[in-house]
Tab-separated table of C-alpha atoms in Angstrom:
chain	number	residue	atom	x	y	z
A	1	MET	CA	0.032	0.026	0.029
A	2	LYS	CA	1.367	3.335	-1.005
A	3	ILE	CA	0.264	6.760	0.364
A	4	ASN	CA	1.038	10.391	-0.559
A	5	ILE	CA	3.436	12.181	1.896
A	6	ALA	CA	3.297	15.861	2.167
A	7	ILE	CA	6.153	17.779	3.739
A	8	ASP	CA	6.088	21.541	4.316
A	9	GLY	CA	8.654	23.708	6.052
A	10	PRO	CA	10.473	27.024	5.940
A	11	ALA	CA	13.616	27.709	3.911
A	12	GLY	CA	16.655	25.978	5.229
A	13	SER	CA	14.819	23.302	7.090
A	14	GLY	CA	16.378	20.672	4.913
A	15	LYS	CA	13.023	19.497	3.485
A	16	SER	CA	14.238	19.061	-0.084
A	17	SER	CA	17.406	17.146	0.756
A	18	ALA	CA	15.733	15.104	3.468
A	19	GLY	CA	12.653	14.473	1.391
A	20	ALA	CA	14.593	13.254	-1.630
A	21	GLU	CA	16.566	10.626	0.505
A	22	PHE	CA	13.482	9.765	2.431
A	23	ALA	CA	11.733	9.025	-0.722
A	24	LYS	CA	14.536	6.975	-2.135
A	25	GLN	CA	14.640	4.764	0.983
A	26	ILE	CA	10.929	3.942	0.875
A	27	GLY	CA	10.758	3.495	-2.936
A	28	TYR	CA	8.574	6.705	-3.588
A	29	GLN	CA	8.746	9.326	-6.216
A	30	PHE	CA	10.192	12.613	-4.896
A	31	ILE	CA	8.557	15.866	-6.027
A	32	ASP	CA	10.113	19.222	-5.087
A	33	THR	CA	7.200	21.630	-5.979
A	34	GLY	CA	9.664	24.552	-5.885
A	35	LEU	CA	11.092	23.112	-9.167
A	36	THR	CA	7.729	23.509	-11.015
A	37	TYR	CA	8.053	27.213	-10.468
A	38	ARG	CA	11.658	27.356	-11.519
A	39	ALA	CA	10.844	25.246	-14.584
A	40	PHE	CA	8.068	27.593	-15.626
A	41	THR	CA	10.415	30.586	-15.061
A	42	TYR	CA	13.073	28.870	-17.225
A	43	TYR	CA	10.368	28.145	-19.923
A	44	CYS	CA	9.371	31.848	-19.996
A	45	VAL	CA	12.913	33.024	-20.167
A	46	VAL	CA	13.952	30.820	-23.162
A	47	ASN	CA	10.692	31.666	-24.927
A	48	ASN	CA	11.103	35.462	-24.330
A	49	ILE	CA	7.831	35.710	-22.388
A	50	ASP	CA	7.349	39.125	-20.790
A	51	PHE	CA	6.941	38.640	-17.128
A	52	ASN	CA	4.727	41.841	-16.899
A	53	ASP	CA	2.337	40.532	-19.576
A	54	HIS	CA	-0.185	38.322	-17.604
A	55	GLN	CA	-2.003	37.251	-20.834
A	56	ALA	CA	1.316	36.056	-22.276
A	57	LEU	CA	1.972	34.170	-19.121
A	58	GLN	CA	-1.447	32.511	-19.060
A	59	THR	CA	-0.801	31.364	-22.640
A	60	ALA	CA	2.680	30.170	-21.672
A	61	LEU	CA	1.087	28.051	-18.798
A	62	GLN	CA	-1.215	26.326	-21.406
A	63	ASN	CA	1.898	25.360	-23.526
A	64	PHE	CA	3.950	24.307	-20.432
A	65	ASN	CA	4.338	20.630	-20.119
A	66	TYR	CA	6.223	19.403	-17.001
A	67	GLN	CA	7.345	15.848	-16.321
A	68	VAL	CA	9.397	14.225	-13.530
A	69	ILE	CA	11.189	11.004	-14.618
A	70	GLY	CA	13.420	9.613	-11.799
A	71	ASP	CA	15.549	12.470	-10.707
A	72	ASP	CA	15.249	14.393	-13.807
A	73	ILE	CA	12.828	17.378	-14.819
A	74	PHE	CA	11.560	17.612	-18.367
A	75	VAL	CA	9.782	20.578	-19.911
A	76	ASN	CA	8.215	19.930	-23.256
A	77	ASN	CA	10.470	16.911	-23.554
A	78	GLU	CA	13.688	18.840	-22.890
A	79	ASN	CA	15.650	17.725	-19.831
A	80	VAL	CA	16.071	20.989	-17.905
A	81	THR	CA	17.315	19.639	-14.596
A	82	ASP	CA	20.720	21.374	-14.909
A	83	GLN	CA	19.209	24.633	-16.079
A	84	LEU	CA	17.073	25.223	-13.048
A	85	GLN	CA	19.881	26.655	-10.871
A	86	GLN	CA	20.823	29.324	-13.478
A	87	GLU	CA	20.999	32.896	-12.068
A	88	VAL	CA	18.566	34.134	-14.788
A	89	VAL	CA	15.942	31.619	-13.277
A	90	LEU	CA	16.615	32.672	-9.617
A	91	LYS	CA	16.555	36.331	-10.559
A	92	ASN	CA	13.161	36.147	-12.219
A	93	ILE	CA	11.245	33.466	-10.268
A	94	ASN	CA	9.682	35.983	-7.738
A	95	LYS	CA	8.009	37.649	-10.747
A	96	ILE	CA	5.721	34.705	-11.109
A	97	THR	CA	5.332	32.980	-7.674
A	98	GLY	CA	3.106	35.642	-6.240
A	99	LEU	CA	0.668	35.588	-9.196
A	100	SER	CA	-2.508	33.762	-8.108
A	101	PHE	CA	-3.208	32.318	-11.641
A	102	VAL	CA	0.325	30.884	-11.801
A	103	ARG	CA	-0.100	29.316	-8.324
A	104	GLU	CA	-3.498	27.902	-9.321
A	105	ALA	CA	-1.926	26.289	-12.387
A	106	MET	CA	1.055	24.915	-10.467
A	107	VAL	CA	-1.271	23.439	-7.854
A	108	ASP	CA	-3.266	21.603	-10.468
A	109	LEU	CA	0.069	20.415	-12.051
A	110	GLN	CA	1.415	19.154	-8.616
A	111	ARG	CA	-1.779	17.328	-7.870
A	112	SER	CA	-1.628	15.569	-11.202
A	113	LEU	CA	1.912	14.404	-10.328
A	114	ALA	CA	0.538	12.778	-7.160
A	115	LYS	CA	-2.633	11.229	-8.614
A	116	ASP	CA	-1.264	7.688	-8.470
A	117	GLN	CA	-0.105	7.846	-4.898
A	118	GLY	CA	3.433	7.014	-3.833
A	119	VAL	CA	4.972	10.442	-3.886
A	120	VAL	CA	6.922	12.457	-1.210
A	121	MET	CA	6.059	15.966	-2.104
A	122	VAL	CA	7.814	18.975	-0.504
A	123	GLY	CA	7.051	22.622	-0.559
A	124	ARG	CA	5.274	25.297	1.523
A	125	ASP	CA	1.482	24.689	0.812
A	126	ILE	CA	1.486	20.861	0.266
A	127	THR	CA	-0.286	19.828	3.555
A	128	SER	CA	-2.753	22.764	3.268
A	129	VAL	CA	-3.529	23.283	-0.357
A	130	VAL	CA	-1.904	20.829	-2.856
A	131	LEU	CA	-2.400	17.581	-1.005
A	132	PRO	CA	-4.836	18.260	1.865
A	133	THR	CA	-5.768	14.517	2.037
A	134	ALA	CA	-2.202	13.174	2.059
A	135	GLY	CA	-1.879	10.078	4.107
A	136	LEU	CA	1.078	11.575	6.118
A	137	LYS	CA	1.585	15.319	6.671
A	138	ILE	CA	4.896	16.661	8.169
A	139	PHE	CA	5.989	20.048	8.928
A	140	LEU	CA	9.868	20.016	8.916
A	141	THR	CA	11.416	22.916	10.740
A	142	ALA	CA	14.399	24.169	12.686
A	143	SER	CA	15.480	27.299	14.533
A	144	ILE	CA	16.412	30.288	12.588
A	145	GLU	CA	20.011	30.094	13.852
A	146	VAL	CA	20.415	26.484	12.661
A	147	ARG	CA	18.802	27.255	9.270
A	148	ALA	CA	21.116	30.247	8.780
A	149	LEU	CA	24.210	28.207	9.692
A	150	ARG	CA	23.158	25.604	7.312
A	151	ARG	CA	22.963	28.186	4.503
A	152	TRP	CA	26.295	29.682	5.576
A	153	ASN	CA	27.915	26.172	5.238
A	154	GLN	CA	26.221	25.419	1.985
A	155	ASN	CA	27.445	28.785	0.583
A	156	LYS	CA	31.032	28.018	1.811
A	157	VAL	CA	31.130	24.613	0.113
A	158	ASN	CA	29.855	26.314	-3.105
A	159	ASN	CA	32.258	29.144	-2.763
A	160	ILE	CA	29.399	31.703	-2.725
A	161	VAL	CA	30.508	35.134	-1.574
A	162	PRO	CA	29.717	37.373	0.241
A	163	ASN	CA	28.758	34.912	2.930
A	164	ASP	CA	27.692	36.749	5.987
A	165	LEU	CA	25.898	34.692	8.686
A	166	GLU	CA	23.859	37.516	10.130
A	167	LEU	CA	22.755	38.648	6.674
A	168	LEU	CA	21.745	35.154	5.842
A	169	LYS	CA	19.699	35.089	9.176
A	170	ALA	CA	17.991	38.305	8.227
A	171	GLN	CA	17.187	37.075	4.820
A	172	LEU	CA	15.607	33.884	6.164
A	173	ILE	CA	13.489	35.920	8.546
A	174	LYS	CA	12.276	38.039	5.686
A	175	ARG	CA	11.484	34.968	3.652
A	176	ASP	CA	9.603	33.329	6.461
A	177	GLN	CA	7.474	36.554	6.846
A	178	ALA	CA	6.725	36.548	3.115
A	179	ASP	CA	5.861	32.886	3.088
A	180	MET	CA	3.559	33.030	5.972
A	181	GLN	CA	1.885	36.304	4.916
A	182	ARG	CA	1.312	35.336	1.365
A	183	ALA	CA	-2.252	35.683	0.200
A	184	THR	CA	-2.306	32.496	-1.826
A	185	GLY	CA	-0.938	29.219	-0.209
A	186	PRO	CA	0.790	30.606	2.851
A	187	LEU	CA	3.207	28.607	4.916
A	188	VAL	CA	1.135	27.226	7.786
A	189	VAL	CA	1.186	24.337	10.196
A	190	THR	CA	-2.154	22.401	9.582
A	191	SER	CA	-3.840	20.860	12.487
A	192	ASP	CA	-3.113	17.293	11.215
A	193	ALA	CA	0.580	17.757	10.409
A	194	ILE	CA	3.223	16.223	12.592
A	195	VAL	CA	5.865	18.907	13.485
A	196	LEU	CA	9.463	17.596	13.317
A	197	ASP	CA	12.058	19.959	14.524
A	198	ASN	CA	15.420	18.841	13.232
A	199	SER	CA	17.496	21.688	14.844
A	200	ASN	CA	19.526	19.171	16.945
A	201	LEU	CA	19.314	16.220	14.482
A	202	THR	CA	21.912	15.202	11.877
A	203	PHE	CA	20.803	14.550	8.381
A	204	SER	CA	20.903	10.880	9.011
A	205	GLU	CA	18.799	11.226	12.136
A	206	THR	CA	16.255	13.284	10.301
A	207	ILE	CA	15.841	10.577	7.767
A	208	GLN	CA	15.460	7.972	10.559
A	209	ALA	CA	12.763	10.269	12.189
A	210	LEU	CA	10.863	10.455	8.896
A	211	LEU	CA	11.154	6.722	8.408
A	212	LYS	CA	9.725	6.130	11.909
A	213	LEU	CA	6.763	8.388	11.231
A	214	TYR	CA	6.183	6.628	7.927
A	215	ASN	CA	6.382	3.161	9.377
A	216	GLU	CA	4.016	4.079	12.227
A	217	LYS	CA	1.521	5.480	9.758
A	218	ILE	CA	1.656	2.397	7.410
A	219	LYS	CA	1.328	0.047	10.502
A	220	SER	CA	-1.739	2.008	11.727
A	221	GLU	CA	-3.288	2.031	8.250
A	222	GLY	CA	-2.907	-1.751	8.164
A	223	GLN	CA	-4.704	-2.394	11.363
C-alpha cells in the first residue's frame, strides 16, 4: 500500500534534501514543488515571455508541459534539470510565484503528479493546499540560527560570496514572513501535520525520524 506524503517547512529546514533521501529509501517518487516554479520561469525566459504580460503568461502556462522522470525534470520533452539553478531563473522566479493564476496552475500540475499515490512532495503549501488529503503530513522545521548556519555552510562549500551569517539570518526571517503572509498558499502548520524539529538532528537522524513516522503510519493503516 502506498500513500502520498506531504512535507512543508521554511527555507533551510532541509525538506528538499531530506525529502529526496527519504523518498529513495521507501521507494517513492520525490517531487520538489519549488522546481515546478523554477521550470516555468526557465520556460518563460527561453521563450522570451514578458513577465509583466499576464496574458502572455497565461498562454505560456497552457503550453507548459512538466514531467518528472526519476531524478530528472523535463519541460516539453527537454531535460532541464541542470538549467534550473541558473542565475537568470533565480533572478526572475519571484516575478511569477506571487501571481494567483500561476499558483493555481502549479497546484493543478502538482496534484496531477501525485494522482497515482506513492509520492513524497515537499513545498510550503503541500499539507494545506496541494495535498490536503495526504496520508501523512509533516511540517519540517528548525531554529532560525540553525537554518542560517546551514545556508552559511552550504554557501561556503559552493564558494558563494559574500557569505555573511547575520545577513543570511535576516534574509531567512524576511523569507519566512513573506511565506507566512502570502495571500495564496501561505506557509502554515495544519492541525493534522506532525511537526518535526530537526534543529538538533543530523541529516541521518532526520531521515530516521521520517522513516519512523512513515512506518508508524503504514502500520496504523494496516490495522
